[in-house]
């Protein structure tokens, strides 16, 4: 059977039987998609033999690229020894025990407990239960409201989707009524005539206003990503997080830092909250904890919360079959070995990140680029028709979709969110490969400008 026929058969079966995440089912059934067949270093290869540079680290998760043989071997070895056993009924397994200890040793000193899940969505569901249980045990069951932000992404289960602020998800599914949303700190979209610093303070004050509106005695927690990832790489103004932390310090409200995208080095330090100097009570992690090679997520729980949970009797009525899965935890341990025992993270932040940011900044001269924003190894390029007014290039983000498709045609996998092209390249990308990334993106921008009559 020739490769072309095999690919066609795979595509037909895919279209006939496979429902994909965040996909127009009818469109996919009619037009199909790409079959990814293998990967190495920072490149994916489809079944037609096309080589594509991955500027998204898979889905924000393969931060160390696709060729970390030590992680693969750790998973294989664990499957031979103990492929599975659950962590219910007072049982545990060595990789889960060791990874819980390892993660708490890497986190701030007051984080000494971990609950494992399979994904970030499940981890944020779990955070809701921790928050509610915490205040129940303190005799404050009325403190159950949770504040999040518009355009935030915290997962796609009913509970995690409710925490998020993605309008499309809320329009399709009725969410939880005890979750409330405030405006996002997106200066380019919402700042108007305010300076970035002024807007950062305004956006932070939205939290204070919402707490006052709902009542501090009713609000249990605030959840936020250090940088909103899936929402379009929304990097907040410098004034935002210090003001938010001050608001939280003055009130009896827990802070959940969602580190699913920002965690494990993406923003320049191990966790995004360290980059911004915030003080969470609960930390959500997933994705890069195993370099994306195995599904794993979880919650890091501070002593403040854990002491209350452990100080009272009664079962915590929550669990997952694959919580602390031995092979996934083995992948997590091997990933931490790479992060802690090699120079990859340090080199990526001292050399690659500034090089990448500078190369992207050169795109500001492009006629359809309105803003470039970057922090560590996460970045966005906003498309506009008019730089001064920030008028968008086309309705319904059509220009950014067009630009994304052209980039992929040129062998560059980037993502489009709204009118922004967003990127999170692997830490093992070389400076030359970063230059190639920017060059291919610029070619796609050129084609987009020409298509919309602005070249």
XYZ file of C-alpha atoms in Angstrom:
455
model
C 0.000 0.000 0.000
C 1.514 3.332 -1.007
C 1.797 6.170 1.487
C -0.766 8.351 -0.306
C -3.429 5.651 -0.197
C -2.705 4.992 3.475
C -3.067 8.686 4.273
C -6.352 8.893 2.373
C -7.702 5.909 4.266
C -6.672 7.416 7.587
C -8.336 10.709 6.707
C -11.541 8.974 5.687
C -11.671 6.970 8.907
C -10.852 10.104 10.889
C -13.667 12.046 9.252
C -16.122 9.187 9.660
C -15.468 8.251 13.287
C -13.353 10.753 15.201
C -14.874 13.803 16.909
C -12.136 16.367 17.558
C -11.818 18.951 20.371
C -12.917 22.539 19.644
C -13.835 21.657 16.063
C -16.727 22.403 13.720
C -17.897 18.793 13.375
C -19.735 19.349 10.105
C -16.832 21.178 8.503
C -14.365 18.498 9.583
C -16.587 15.682 8.343
C -16.643 17.381 4.945
C -13.070 18.641 4.648
C -10.954 16.619 7.064
C -7.565 17.596 8.381
C -3.939 16.628 8.801
C -2.607 13.290 10.074
C 0.517 13.870 12.170
C 2.680 10.783 11.932
C 5.897 11.490 13.815
C 7.952 14.198 15.525
C 11.542 14.968 16.403
C 13.311 17.909 18.063
C 10.906 20.849 17.377
C 9.365 19.488 14.190
C 6.261 17.496 13.395
C 5.844 15.471 10.210
C 2.506 14.675 8.637
C 1.604 11.519 6.749
C 2.259 13.290 3.432
C 5.859 13.866 4.500
C 5.562 17.605 5.206
C 7.980 18.908 7.847
C 6.491 21.630 10.050
C 8.292 23.685 12.683
C 6.217 23.600 15.851
C 6.018 27.089 17.340
C 3.325 26.010 19.830
C 5.145 23.241 21.741
C 2.353 20.868 20.811
C -0.419 22.497 22.811
C 1.800 24.593 25.125
C 3.120 21.327 26.620
C 6.179 19.929 24.788
C 8.499 22.600 26.163
C 11.527 20.344 25.819
C 10.686 19.227 22.308
C 9.943 15.782 20.970
C 13.288 14.026 21.371
C 13.678 13.631 25.126
C 14.563 9.952 25.154
C 15.050 9.882 28.925
C 11.390 10.699 29.491
C 10.283 8.087 26.965
C 12.488 5.447 28.588
C 11.203 6.281 32.063
C 7.638 5.662 30.884
C 8.602 2.390 29.164
C 10.456 1.141 32.252
C 7.542 1.987 34.515
C 5.036 0.212 32.266
C 7.147 -2.945 32.557
C 7.266 -2.737 36.360
C 3.854 -1.393 37.391
C 1.653 -0.272 34.478
C -1.218 0.756 36.755
C -2.678 0.679 40.194
C -5.078 3.164 41.722
C -4.398 5.482 44.645
C -7.723 4.812 46.364
C -8.120 2.571 49.450
C -5.002 3.840 51.214
C -2.716 2.733 48.361
C 0.045 4.613 46.564
C 2.913 3.945 44.151
C 6.549 4.974 44.130
C 6.494 7.402 41.146
C 3.483 9.253 42.577
C 5.129 9.512 45.990
C 8.406 10.701 44.527
C 6.827 13.218 42.155
C 4.668 14.720 44.896
C 7.799 15.177 46.995
C 9.771 16.532 44.026
C 7.164 19.118 43.064
C 6.812 20.417 46.605
C 10.597 20.753 46.826
C 10.534 22.934 43.702
C 7.586 25.076 44.831
C 7.728 27.764 47.541
C 8.364 26.358 51.020
C 4.755 26.677 52.163
C 3.497 24.256 49.484
C 3.808 20.722 50.809
C 0.816 18.819 49.427
C -0.134 17.645 45.909
C -3.330 16.171 44.466
C -2.852 14.511 41.066
C -5.324 14.630 38.180
C -5.140 13.768 34.487
C -5.456 17.300 33.087
C -5.651 20.969 33.904
C -9.429 20.893 33.538
C -9.743 18.237 36.219
C -7.241 20.053 38.395
C -9.317 23.233 38.328
C -12.457 21.223 39.080
C -10.546 19.903 42.086
C -9.526 23.405 43.138
C -13.193 24.388 43.398
C -13.759 21.453 45.744
C -10.708 22.354 47.831
C -11.896 25.945 48.142
C -15.443 24.997 49.157
C -14.249 22.309 51.574
C -11.786 24.747 53.154
C -14.420 27.316 54.006
C -16.946 24.660 55.059
C -14.447 23.345 57.601
C -13.832 26.888 58.824
C -17.552 27.272 59.451
C -18.048 29.670 56.547
C -20.119 27.659 54.037
C -21.581 30.866 52.618
C -18.135 31.770 51.198
C -18.458 29.878 47.924
C -18.402 32.442 45.098
C -15.385 32.387 42.797
C -14.195 35.270 40.624
C -12.449 34.706 37.309
C -11.787 36.847 34.236
C -13.368 37.234 30.839
C -11.471 35.498 28.045
C -9.638 33.312 30.564
C -9.228 29.606 29.878
C -9.229 27.166 32.786
C -10.357 24.002 31.006
C -13.426 22.680 29.240
C -15.301 20.467 31.691
C -18.512 22.004 33.036
C -16.795 23.329 36.156
C -13.518 24.397 34.523
C -15.407 25.859 31.562
C -17.475 27.870 34.020
C -14.301 29.205 35.602
C -13.075 30.269 32.196
C -14.397 33.317 30.433
C -14.676 32.015 26.875
C -18.001 33.268 25.530
C -18.463 30.419 23.045
C -18.296 27.840 25.831
C -20.781 29.724 27.988
C -23.182 30.127 25.077
C -23.288 26.374 24.421
C -23.420 25.070 27.988
C -25.014 26.439 31.134
C -22.246 26.985 33.652
C -22.095 27.120 37.419
C -23.988 30.036 38.921
C -21.502 30.737 41.705
C -18.717 31.819 39.339
C -18.457 35.489 38.332
C -16.206 37.213 35.798
C -14.398 40.545 35.632
C -12.681 42.263 32.715
C -9.339 40.936 31.474
C -6.140 43.057 31.621
C -5.897 43.327 27.820
C -4.621 46.864 27.237
C -4.396 46.632 23.433
C -8.033 45.570 23.150
C -9.591 47.549 26.003
C -7.164 50.257 27.107
C -8.518 53.055 24.961
C -6.741 56.317 25.750
C -5.302 55.074 29.052
C -1.596 54.388 29.360
C -0.633 50.780 29.954
C 0.088 51.492 33.620
C -3.204 53.311 34.104
C -5.101 50.498 32.485
C -3.346 47.908 34.664
C -4.575 49.663 37.794
C -8.079 50.030 36.314
C -8.235 46.319 35.485
C -7.009 45.344 38.956
C -9.642 47.561 40.542
C -12.297 45.572 38.689
C -11.506 42.758 41.119
C -11.999 45.009 44.136
C -15.263 46.310 42.707
C -16.584 42.796 42.076
C -15.667 41.666 45.602
C -17.464 44.683 47.048
C -20.478 44.015 44.816
C -20.767 40.346 45.797
C -19.653 40.767 49.412
C -16.335 39.665 50.886
C -18.238 37.306 53.183
C -19.543 35.479 50.094
C -16.422 35.417 47.865
C -14.161 32.412 48.377
C -11.467 32.683 45.705
C -10.010 34.447 42.704
C -8.533 32.302 39.920
C -6.253 33.636 37.183
C -3.476 32.688 34.787
C -0.336 34.801 35.218
C -0.554 35.338 31.454
C -3.788 34.410 29.703
C -2.608 31.822 27.206
C -5.451 30.454 25.107
C -7.150 33.840 25.383
C -4.440 35.303 23.154
C -1.272 35.626 25.262
C -2.617 38.527 27.280
C 0.438 39.857 29.113
C -0.839 42.206 31.833
C 0.613 45.684 32.368
C 3.353 45.915 34.996
C 1.003 47.632 37.415
C -1.626 44.884 37.317
C -0.378 42.030 39.479
C 1.021 44.136 42.356
C -2.346 45.882 42.620
C -4.256 42.578 42.468
C -2.049 41.064 45.155
C -2.648 44.071 47.410
C -6.403 43.657 46.969
C -6.186 39.979 47.888
C -3.894 40.652 50.864
C -6.505 42.968 52.329
C -9.314 40.415 52.051
C -10.150 36.881 53.207
C -10.063 35.389 49.719
C -7.992 32.506 48.369
C -5.910 32.949 45.223
C -5.599 30.126 42.669
C -2.759 30.615 40.206
C -3.492 28.579 37.075
C -0.017 27.554 35.891
C -1.126 25.015 33.283
C 0.504 27.077 30.522
C 2.878 29.331 32.467
C 4.331 26.657 34.758
C 7.682 24.888 34.429
C 9.647 27.688 32.843
C 7.442 29.245 30.178
C 7.559 32.818 31.556
C 11.209 32.825 32.579
C 10.982 31.332 36.061
C 9.700 27.953 37.170
C 6.201 29.317 37.772
C 4.434 32.332 36.350
C 3.461 33.609 39.795
C 7.183 33.858 40.594
C 7.682 35.988 37.485
C 5.014 38.388 38.729
C 5.627 38.162 42.481
C 2.163 36.981 43.487
C 1.382 34.719 46.453
C -1.110 31.997 45.552
C -2.787 29.663 48.044
C -3.406 26.998 45.396
C -1.484 26.234 42.183
C -2.894 24.396 39.175
C -0.422 22.554 36.945
C -0.496 20.192 33.936
C 0.885 20.113 30.350
C 4.650 20.696 30.650
C 4.907 18.688 33.904
C 5.474 15.607 31.693
C 6.664 17.539 28.624
C 3.313 16.512 27.161
C 4.429 12.889 26.783
C 1.845 11.537 29.259
C -1.410 13.028 30.611
C -0.945 14.497 34.087
C -2.234 17.478 36.005
C -2.642 18.439 39.604
C -3.020 20.909 42.431
C -0.282 22.184 44.702
C -1.899 23.032 48.037
C -0.419 25.546 50.474
C -0.030 24.820 54.174
C -2.691 27.441 54.879
C -5.289 25.357 53.053
C -3.841 21.914 53.754
C -3.692 22.477 57.501
C -7.453 23.066 57.541
C -8.183 20.107 55.242
C -6.023 17.778 57.328
C -7.023 19.239 60.683
C -10.614 18.055 60.482
C -12.037 14.572 60.053
C -14.260 13.411 57.227
C -13.627 12.092 53.730
C -12.741 14.423 50.880
C -15.365 13.140 48.456
C -13.436 13.441 45.228
C -11.150 11.208 43.182
C -10.066 10.024 39.741
C -9.207 6.515 38.595
C -5.910 7.613 37.088
C -4.897 10.087 39.804
C -1.182 9.569 40.343
C -0.892 7.125 37.441
C 2.551 5.495 37.822
C 3.629 5.894 34.181
C 2.512 9.526 34.055
C 4.313 10.288 37.305
C 7.421 8.547 35.975
C 7.263 10.908 32.995
C 6.915 13.828 35.401
C 9.984 12.782 37.376
C 12.059 12.410 34.211
C 10.883 15.824 33.018
C 11.895 17.432 36.312
C 15.304 15.777 35.903
C 15.773 17.595 32.608
C 14.578 20.917 33.993
C 16.725 20.729 37.114
C 19.842 18.901 35.898
C 20.515 20.416 32.471
C 21.116 23.943 31.215
C 18.124 23.887 28.839
C 15.899 26.119 30.942
C 18.657 28.583 31.866
C 19.902 28.836 28.286
C 16.421 29.267 26.865
C 15.728 32.168 29.163
C 19.106 33.905 29.013
C 19.734 33.466 25.276
C 16.705 32.223 23.327
C 13.944 34.276 24.964
C 15.559 37.730 24.456
C 16.673 36.774 20.939
C 13.146 35.657 20.069
C 11.565 38.778 21.566
C 13.938 41.072 19.654
C 13.313 39.255 16.380
C 9.566 39.526 16.854
C 9.833 43.200 17.783
C 11.250 43.877 14.325
C 7.824 42.946 12.951
C 6.418 46.186 14.395
C 7.449 47.859 11.143
C 5.098 45.576 9.227
C 1.994 47.419 7.919
C -0.513 45.053 9.550
C 1.203 44.516 12.938
C -0.306 46.620 15.714
C 1.449 45.162 18.747
C 4.076 42.563 19.607
C 4.103 41.237 23.153
C 6.419 38.620 24.621
C 7.348 37.270 28.042
C 9.823 34.461 28.400
C 8.961 32.070 25.585
C 5.360 33.020 24.968
C 4.377 35.716 22.490
C 1.617 37.283 20.411
C 1.464 39.481 17.314
C -1.715 41.544 16.908
C -3.014 42.194 13.389
C -4.577 45.556 12.503
C -5.667 47.624 9.537
C -4.736 50.883 11.236
C -2.021 51.079 13.888
C -3.255 54.326 15.424
C -6.897 53.409 15.899
C -6.203 49.651 16.346
C -8.907 48.971 13.771
C -8.942 45.283 12.940
C -7.948 43.996 9.530
C -11.128 41.998 8.870
C -14.349 41.023 10.679
C -14.531 37.902 12.843
C -10.737 37.535 12.986
C -10.726 36.314 9.374
C -7.359 37.913 8.631
C -5.634 36.122 11.500
C -7.131 32.808 10.368
C -5.847 33.517 6.855
C -2.388 34.364 8.230
C -2.278 31.193 10.324
C -3.157 29.046 7.318
C -0.456 30.688 5.208
C 2.117 30.107 7.969
C 1.262 26.411 8.139
C 1.562 26.181 4.356
C 5.111 27.510 4.746
C 5.935 24.887 7.378
C 5.281 26.854 10.568
C 2.701 25.695 13.122
C 1.355 28.772 14.905
C -2.018 29.433 16.471
C -4.587 32.138 15.916
C -6.684 33.505 18.772
C -8.913 36.430 17.956
C -6.823 38.793 15.837
C -3.530 37.633 17.294
C -0.955 35.143 16.102
C 0.278 33.384 19.230
C 3.387 31.291 19.875
C 5.088 29.267 22.599
C 8.179 27.697 21.034
C 10.007 24.803 22.711
C 12.899 25.713 24.996
C 15.254 23.635 22.819
C 14.694 25.870 19.783
C 17.987 27.333 18.554
C 18.402 31.037 17.830
C 18.662 30.153 14.134
C 15.401 28.235 14.338
C 13.820 31.202 16.126
C 14.912 33.407 13.217
C 13.360 30.925 10.793
C 10.141 31.023 12.806
C 9.957 34.818 12.566
C 10.902 34.788 8.881
C 8.142 32.325 8.020
C 5.659 34.323 10.077
C 6.700 37.489 8.248
C 6.081 35.767 4.919
C 2.592 34.848 6.094
C 2.043 38.441 7.226
C 3.162 39.692 3.806
C 0.662 37.415 2.086
C -2.087 38.504 4.466
C -1.371 42.186 3.870
C -1.437 41.632 0.118
C -4.683 39.670 0.306
C -6.331 42.534 2.233
C -4.873 45.247 0.010
C -2.356 46.696 2.470
C 0.988 45.634 1.024
